[in-house]
Short mmCIF file of C-alpha atoms and ligand atoms in Angstrom, two decimals:
data_model
loop_
_atom_site.label_atom_id
_atom_site.label_comp_id
_atom_site.label_asym_id
_atom_site.label_seq_id
_atom_site.Cartn_x
_atom_site.Cartn_y
_atom_site.Cartn_z
CA MET A 148 37.29 21.58 -36.30
CA ALA A 149 35.98 24.08 -38.81
CA VAL A 150 38.19 27.06 -37.87
CA ARG A 151 41.63 27.44 -39.43
CA PRO A 152 44.47 26.15 -37.26
CA SER A 153 46.29 28.85 -35.34
CA SER A 154 49.98 29.63 -35.74
CA ASP A 155 50.21 31.45 -32.41
CA MET A 156 53.41 30.00 -30.99
CA ALA A 157 53.15 31.83 -27.66
CA LYS A 158 49.67 30.41 -27.06
CA PHE A 159 50.83 26.91 -28.02
CA LYS A 160 53.74 27.16 -25.59
CA GLU A 161 51.35 28.11 -22.77
CA ALA A 162 49.28 24.99 -23.53
CA LEU A 163 52.42 22.84 -23.64
CA LYS A 164 53.59 24.24 -20.32
CA ALA A 165 50.30 23.30 -18.67
CA ALA A 166 50.13 19.81 -20.22
CA LYS A 167 50.83 16.72 -18.12
CA GLN A 168 50.71 14.07 -20.86
CA VAL A 169 52.57 14.96 -24.04
CA VAL A 170 52.85 12.86 -27.20
CA ILE A 171 55.14 13.70 -30.09
CA LEU A 172 54.19 11.75 -33.22
CA SER A 173 56.90 11.93 -35.86
CA GLY A 174 57.38 10.92 -39.47
CA ALA A 175 60.02 11.01 -42.17
CA GLY A 176 60.07 14.83 -42.32
CA ILE A 177 61.89 15.06 -38.99
CA SER A 178 64.83 13.13 -40.46
CA ALA A 179 64.86 15.00 -43.78
CA GLU A 180 67.26 17.61 -42.37
CA SER A 181 69.59 14.74 -41.43
CA GLY A 182 69.75 13.81 -45.12
CA ILE A 183 67.36 10.86 -45.02
CA PRO A 184 64.90 10.96 -47.93
CA THR A 185 61.16 11.10 -47.14
CA PHE A 186 58.82 8.49 -48.64
CA ARG A 187 56.51 10.62 -50.69
CA GLY A 188 57.88 13.25 -53.02
CA ALA A 189 61.02 13.42 -55.12
CA GLY A 190 63.37 11.59 -52.75
CA GLY A 191 61.12 8.56 -52.38
CA PHE A 192 62.73 6.52 -55.14
CA TRP A 193 65.50 3.91 -55.02
CA ARG A 194 66.63 2.87 -58.51
CA LYS A 195 63.40 2.87 -60.54
CA TYR A 196 61.29 1.77 -57.58
CA GLN A 197 59.04 3.76 -55.28
CA SER A 198 59.70 2.47 -51.77
CA SER A 199 56.08 1.30 -51.48
CA ALA A 200 56.88 -1.26 -54.23
CA LEU A 201 59.73 -2.78 -52.20
CA ALA A 202 58.37 -2.46 -48.67
CA THR A 203 55.95 -5.39 -49.09
CA PRO A 204 56.01 -9.09 -48.19
CA GLU A 205 55.29 -9.89 -51.86
CA ALA A 206 58.40 -8.00 -53.04
CA PHE A 207 60.52 -9.88 -50.48
CA ARG A 208 59.08 -13.25 -51.56
CA GLU A 209 59.74 -12.44 -55.21
CA SER A 210 63.27 -11.10 -54.72
CA PRO A 211 64.80 -11.19 -51.24
CA SER A 212 68.05 -10.13 -52.90
CA LEU A 213 66.56 -6.89 -54.29
CA VAL A 214 64.77 -6.03 -51.05
CA TRP A 215 67.91 -6.70 -48.98
CA GLU A 216 69.95 -4.46 -51.31
CA PHE A 217 67.37 -1.68 -50.73
CA TYR A 218 67.56 -2.10 -46.95
CA HIS A 219 71.33 -2.44 -46.94
CA TYR A 220 71.52 0.93 -48.73
CA ARG A 221 69.13 2.54 -46.23
CA ARG A 222 71.02 1.07 -43.23
CA GLU A 223 74.26 2.56 -44.54
CA VAL A 224 72.69 6.00 -45.21
CA ALA A 225 71.02 6.16 -41.78
CA ALA A 226 74.17 4.97 -39.98
CA LYS A 227 76.12 7.89 -41.46
CA ALA A 228 73.37 10.43 -40.68
CA GLN A 229 73.32 12.46 -37.47
CA PRO A 230 70.31 13.48 -35.38
CA ASN A 231 69.37 17.08 -36.21
CA ALA A 232 68.08 20.04 -34.19
CA GLY A 233 64.52 18.65 -34.27
CA HIS A 234 65.50 15.25 -32.79
CA LEU A 235 67.72 16.97 -30.22
CA ALA A 236 65.02 19.47 -29.17
CA ILE A 237 62.68 16.56 -28.43
CA ALA A 238 65.32 14.63 -26.47
CA ASN A 239 66.24 17.74 -24.45
CA PHE A 240 62.59 18.46 -23.72
CA GLU A 241 62.20 14.94 -22.29
CA LYS A 242 65.40 15.30 -20.28
CA LYS A 243 64.24 18.60 -18.82
CA TYR A 244 60.53 17.92 -18.22
CA GLY A 245 60.39 14.10 -18.06
CA ASN A 246 59.98 14.22 -14.26
CA GLU A 247 56.96 16.48 -14.26
CA LYS A 248 55.22 15.36 -17.48
CA THR A 249 54.77 12.01 -19.19
CA ILE A 250 56.43 12.55 -22.56
CA THR A 251 56.08 9.83 -25.20
CA VAL A 252 57.61 9.92 -28.66
CA ILE A 253 55.78 7.74 -31.19
CA THR A 254 57.71 7.54 -34.43
CA GLN A 255 56.88 6.01 -37.78
CA ASN A 256 60.57 6.25 -38.64
CA VAL A 257 62.84 3.22 -38.76
CA ASP A 258 66.15 5.12 -38.84
CA GLY A 259 66.92 5.06 -35.10
CA LEU A 260 67.72 8.80 -34.96
CA HIS A 261 65.35 9.62 -32.07
CA ALA A 262 67.11 7.03 -29.89
CA ARG A 263 70.53 8.26 -31.01
CA ALA A 264 69.48 11.82 -30.06
CA GLY A 265 68.77 10.54 -26.54
CA THR A 266 64.98 10.05 -26.50
CA LYS A 267 64.14 7.39 -23.92
CA ASN A 268 60.37 6.93 -23.91
CA LEU A 269 60.14 5.93 -27.55
CA ILE A 270 57.67 3.79 -29.49
CA GLU A 271 58.88 2.71 -32.92
CA LEU A 272 55.63 1.92 -34.71
CA HIS A 273 57.04 0.56 -37.96
CA GLY A 274 60.14 -1.23 -36.66
CA ASN A 275 63.82 -0.44 -37.02
CA LEU A 276 66.40 -0.75 -39.81
CA TYR A 277 68.88 -2.24 -37.34
CA LYS A 278 66.68 -5.12 -36.22
CA THR A 279 66.22 -8.39 -38.08
CA ARG A 280 63.49 -10.98 -37.80
CA CYS A 281 63.90 -14.65 -38.70
CA THR A 282 61.28 -15.70 -41.26
CA LYS A 283 61.29 -19.19 -39.69
CA CYS A 284 61.63 -18.95 -35.88
CA LYS A 285 60.57 -15.23 -35.75
CA GLU A 286 63.41 -14.24 -33.40
CA VAL A 287 64.03 -10.48 -33.43
CA LEU A 288 67.61 -9.31 -32.93
CA VAL A 289 69.46 -6.00 -33.01
CA ASN A 290 72.02 -6.06 -35.82
CA THR A 291 74.22 -3.07 -36.63
CA ASP A 292 76.78 -4.95 -38.75
CA SER A 293 78.03 -3.04 -41.78
CA PRO A 294 77.56 -4.67 -44.19
CA ILE A 295 75.04 -7.02 -42.64
CA CYS A 296 76.58 -9.87 -44.70
CA GLU A 297 79.57 -10.16 -47.03
CA ALA A 298 77.43 -10.56 -50.15
CA LEU A 299 75.88 -7.11 -49.60
CA ALA A 300 79.24 -5.29 -49.44
CA ASN A 301 79.32 -2.64 -52.18
CA ARG A 302 75.72 -3.41 -53.16
CA GLY A 303 72.57 -1.30 -52.94
CA ALA A 304 73.67 1.56 -55.23
CA PRO A 305 70.59 3.77 -55.77
CA ASP A 306 71.49 4.47 -59.41
CA ALA A 307 68.39 3.99 -61.60
CA LYS A 308 70.55 2.33 -64.29
CA VAL A 309 71.31 -0.67 -62.07
CA ILE A 310 68.98 -3.48 -63.08
CA GLY A 311 67.98 -6.60 -61.16
CA SER A 312 69.64 -8.19 -58.17
CA ASP A 313 71.24 -11.59 -58.22
CA ILE A 314 72.59 -12.43 -54.77
CA PRO A 315 71.85 -16.13 -54.13
CA VAL A 316 69.44 -16.56 -51.20
CA LYS A 317 72.00 -18.67 -49.33
CA SER A 318 74.36 -15.67 -49.24
CA LEU A 319 71.78 -13.29 -47.69
CA PRO A 320 71.57 -12.85 -43.89
CA HIS A 321 70.47 -16.04 -42.11
CA CYS A 322 69.45 -16.92 -38.56
CA LYS A 323 72.29 -18.28 -36.44
CA LYS A 324 69.83 -20.37 -34.42
CA CYS A 325 67.62 -22.11 -36.98
CA GLY A 326 69.17 -21.23 -40.35
CA GLY A 327 66.04 -19.39 -41.59
CA LEU A 328 66.30 -16.39 -43.92
CA LEU A 329 66.35 -13.09 -42.01
CA ARG A 330 64.26 -10.08 -43.05
CA PRO A 331 64.30 -6.48 -41.83
CA HIS A 332 62.14 -6.09 -38.70
CA ILE A 333 59.98 -3.48 -40.38
CA VAL A 334 56.22 -3.25 -40.87
CA TRP A 335 55.64 -3.48 -44.59
CA PHE A 336 52.47 -2.42 -46.40
CA GLY A 337 49.60 -4.81 -45.74
CA GLU A 338 51.25 -6.18 -42.59
CA GLY A 339 49.74 -5.54 -39.19
CA LEU A 340 51.67 -3.58 -36.56
CA ASP A 341 52.99 -5.50 -33.54
CA PRO A 342 49.92 -5.66 -31.25
CA ASN A 343 51.94 -4.68 -28.13
CA VAL A 344 53.53 -1.72 -29.88
CA LEU A 345 50.15 -0.61 -31.22
CA GLU A 346 48.54 -0.95 -27.80
CA ASN A 347 51.26 1.16 -26.16
CA ALA A 348 50.88 3.84 -28.81
CA GLU A 349 47.09 3.86 -28.53
CA ARG A 350 47.31 4.08 -24.73
CA ALA A 351 49.64 7.11 -24.89
CA MET A 352 47.43 8.74 -27.53
CA SER A 353 44.25 8.15 -25.52
CA LYS A 354 45.74 9.83 -22.44
CA CYS A 355 47.59 12.78 -23.94
CA ASP A 356 46.38 16.31 -23.39
CA ILE A 357 48.67 17.69 -26.08
CA CYS A 358 50.09 16.11 -29.24
CA LEU A 359 52.75 17.44 -31.60
CA VAL A 360 52.52 15.92 -35.09
CA VAL A 361 55.89 16.39 -36.74
CA GLY A 362 56.97 15.80 -40.37
CA THR A 363 54.40 13.25 -41.41
CA SER A 364 52.09 13.31 -44.43
CA SER A 365 49.40 11.67 -42.24
CA VAL A 366 48.33 9.27 -44.97
CA VAL A 367 49.55 5.90 -43.66
CA TYR A 368 47.23 4.05 -41.29
CA PRO A 369 46.89 3.36 -38.46
CA ALA A 370 49.26 6.22 -37.48
CA ALA A 371 47.30 8.66 -39.67
CA MET A 372 44.26 8.44 -37.42
CA PHE A 373 46.03 8.84 -34.06
CA ALA A 374 46.17 12.64 -33.93
CA PRO A 375 42.77 13.34 -35.56
CA GLN A 376 41.22 10.99 -32.97
CA ALA A 377 43.03 12.79 -30.14
CA ALA A 378 41.83 16.17 -31.47
CA ALA A 379 38.28 14.84 -31.77
CA ARG A 380 38.20 13.92 -28.07
CA GLY A 381 39.49 17.35 -27.07
CA ALA A 382 43.27 17.05 -26.89
CA THR A 383 45.24 20.00 -28.26
CA VAL A 384 47.06 19.01 -31.46
CA ALA A 385 49.78 21.00 -33.22
CA GLU A 386 51.23 20.09 -36.59
CA PHE A 387 54.79 20.95 -37.67
CA ASN A 388 55.34 20.51 -41.38
CA LEU A 389 56.64 22.18 -44.54
CA GLU A 390 53.19 21.87 -46.03
CA THR A 391 49.63 21.19 -44.99
CA THR A 392 48.33 17.60 -44.96
CA PRO A 393 44.87 16.04 -45.21
CA ALA A 394 44.75 16.13 -41.38
CA THR A 395 45.66 19.84 -40.95
CA PRO A 396 42.03 21.05 -40.76
CA ASP A 397 41.47 18.69 -37.78
CA PHE A 398 44.17 20.38 -35.71
CA HIS A 399 44.34 23.44 -33.44
CA TYR A 400 47.79 24.67 -34.46
CA TYR A 401 49.82 24.50 -37.65
CA PHE A 402 53.46 25.62 -37.70
CA GLU A 403 54.80 25.82 -41.21
CA GLY A 404 58.51 25.36 -41.88
CA PRO A 405 61.41 22.96 -41.35
CA CYS A 406 60.92 21.28 -37.99
CA GLY A 407 64.65 21.62 -37.30
CA THR A 408 63.77 25.30 -36.80
CA THR A 409 60.16 25.25 -35.56
CA LEU A 410 60.56 22.48 -32.94
CA PRO A 411 63.49 24.00 -31.01
CA GLU A 412 61.41 27.17 -30.70
CA ALA A 413 58.24 25.31 -29.69
CA LEU A 414 60.01 23.18 -27.09
CA SER A 415 62.18 25.89 -25.54
CA ASP A 416 61.20 27.78 -22.36
C1 BJW B 145 58.96 18.10 -43.25
C2 BJW B 145 60.28 18.36 -43.49
C3 BJW B 145 60.91 19.17 -42.56
C4 BJW B 145 59.66 17.12 -45.06
N1 BJW B 145 60.24 19.64 -41.53
N2 BJW B 145 58.30 18.58 -42.22
C5 BJW B 145 42.78 2.47 -43.79
C6 BJW B 145 42.47 3.15 -44.94
C7 BJW B 145 43.23 2.97 -46.10
C8 BJW B 145 44.32 2.11 -46.13
C9 BJW B 145 44.64 1.44 -44.98
C10 BJW B 145 43.87 1.62 -43.82
N3 BJW B 145 44.42 0.86 -42.85
C11 BJW B 145 45.51 0.24 -43.36
C12 BJW B 145 45.66 0.55 -44.65
C13 BJW B 145 46.73 0.08 -45.57
C14 BJW B 145 48.06 0.75 -45.34
C15 BJW B 145 47.91 2.23 -45.59
O1 BJW B 145 47.80 3.04 -44.69
N4 BJW B 145 47.92 2.65 -46.83
C16 BJW B 145 47.80 4.07 -47.16
C17 BJW B 145 49.02 4.50 -47.95
C18 BJW B 145 46.50 4.33 -47.83
N5 BJW B 145 48.56 0.49 -44.00
C19 BJW B 145 49.18 -0.63 -43.69
O2 BJW B 145 49.36 -1.49 -44.54
C20 BJW B 145 49.63 -0.81 -42.28
N6 BJW B 145 49.19 -2.04 -41.81
C21 BJW B 145 47.96 -2.22 -41.27
O3 BJW B 145 47.24 -1.29 -41.01
O4 BJW B 145 47.62 -3.54 -41.11
C22 BJW B 145 46.27 -3.88 -40.98
C23 BJW B 145 45.56 -3.63 -42.32
C24 BJW B 145 46.17 -3.93 -43.51
C25 BJW B 145 45.54 -3.67 -44.72
C26 BJW B 145 44.25 -3.09 -44.74
C27 BJW B 145 43.65 -2.80 -43.53
C28 BJW B 145 44.30 -3.07 -42.29
C29 BJW B 145 51.15 -0.87 -42.20
C30 BJW B 145 51.78 0.39 -42.60
C31 BJW B 145 53.28 0.26 -42.50
C32 BJW B 145 53.91 1.44 -43.17
N7 BJW B 145 55.19 1.13 -43.52
C33 BJW B 145 55.98 2.16 -44.18
C34 BJW B 145 57.16 1.50 -44.89
C35 BJW B 145 58.19 1.09 -43.96
C36 BJW B 145 59.22 0.46 -44.80
C37 BJW B 145 60.51 1.15 -44.76
O5 BJW B 145 60.73 2.19 -44.11
O6 BJW B 145 61.31 0.59 -45.44
O7 BJW B 145 56.41 3.15 -43.25
S1 BJW B 145 55.12 3.11 -45.39
C38 BJW B 145 56.01 4.58 -45.15
O8 BJW B 145 55.04 5.58 -44.82
C39 BJW B 145 56.89 4.35 -43.90
C40 BJW B 145 56.55 5.57 -43.09
O9 BJW B 145 56.78 5.31 -41.72
C41 BJW B 145 55.10 5.83 -43.42
C42 BJW B 145 54.64 7.22 -43.15
O10 BJW B 145 55.29 8.14 -43.95
P1 BJW B 145 55.66 9.57 -43.37
O11 BJW B 145 56.56 9.43 -42.22
O12 BJW B 145 54.43 10.34 -43.15
O13 BJW B 145 56.55 10.17 -44.55
P2 BJW B 145 56.11 10.95 -45.88
O14 BJW B 145 57.24 10.91 -46.82
O15 BJW B 145 54.81 10.45 -46.39
O16 BJW B 145 55.85 12.44 -45.39
C43 BJW B 145 56.89 13.27 -44.97
C44 BJW B 145 56.28 14.57 -44.48
O17 BJW B 145 57.30 15.35 -43.91
C45 BJW B 145 55.63 15.41 -45.59
O18 BJW B 145 54.36 15.86 -45.13
C46 BJW B 145 56.59 16.59 -45.77
O19 BJW B 145 55.92 17.79 -46.13
C47 BJW B 145 57.18 16.69 -44.39
N8 BJW B 145 58.51 17.25 -44.32
N9 BJW B 145 60.65 17.71 -44.68
C48 BJW B 145 58.90 19.33 -41.41
N10 BJW B 145 62.23 19.50 -42.73
ZN1 ZN B 146 65.50 -18.52 -36.80
#
């Protein structure tokens, strides 16, 4: 789309009212107002590491202790956080209009805040901080223990001065069934998304007549291509972000500002 995206909220709300299939695609920005750091930008560091250096299978192979400390820290932060006005506006919209529209939330976030806000029809593309997967038998389980194992108690401090991580592998979380080492059930860089999850997301995207893209930098694939593809086939796409992204020119609407403010307005009557 060559024309600049519109910021006409009234016109967007008319389109939303008429829509039958709605997708809300969210990223880290929606949880920023709950105090959870985004990935790119100043908050994206833990100790001296950028999260992209730790969220890889190679990092876990090299130091499961370091990667578990990183995830233990993030589990504790997200557990203390509360869903904000953006999460709640989405959940209320589903509650109110879920009978007359198909409303699907596709999130790249792993913090569980959409579900805690009450969203029901939710696709978690990149996994969840509170699920583990056995590296041996592959069983996936919900685990909200705090700490997830004794050895991680009082670990995971984000202080850049802390160096190394020395928890013996045998003291990290292990599978109760087969004894294998557990890992976070999260899609790391270079790993494919769960094919069923991806298929569900692609189905919702292919059917939607309107898509709200909320708080994502739109640079991580495959999620980054969902909304541009929907716009290209004629769906109405509106972006809610503090700043423009590489995908902004593809979209019909752009609403600048914190989505804890813009979303409640966009999703209200
Ligand atoms: C606000 C706000 C407020 C702030 N209000 N807004 C095609 C081309 C090139 C590369 C690839 C490709 N296909 C695959 C790749 C490789 C890779 C990839 O995309 N790399 C790119 C970085 C280039 N993708 C993968 O590896 C994926 N796997 C895959 O495709 O497998 C097959 C394959 C592999 C390799 C090659 C080809 C095919 C898997 C990706 C999994 C991503 N996992 C992560 C880490 C999870 C770990 C964890 O959480 O611990 O998921 S990466 C990280 O980025 C995390 C996020 O979900 C994801 C997206 O980030 P998000 O949500 O957009 O956050 P930010 O921080 O980037 O942006 C926040 C935004 O909010 C900003 O815009 C702010 O302005 C805004 N904001 N406050 C509104 N209050
Ligand atoms: Zn197992």
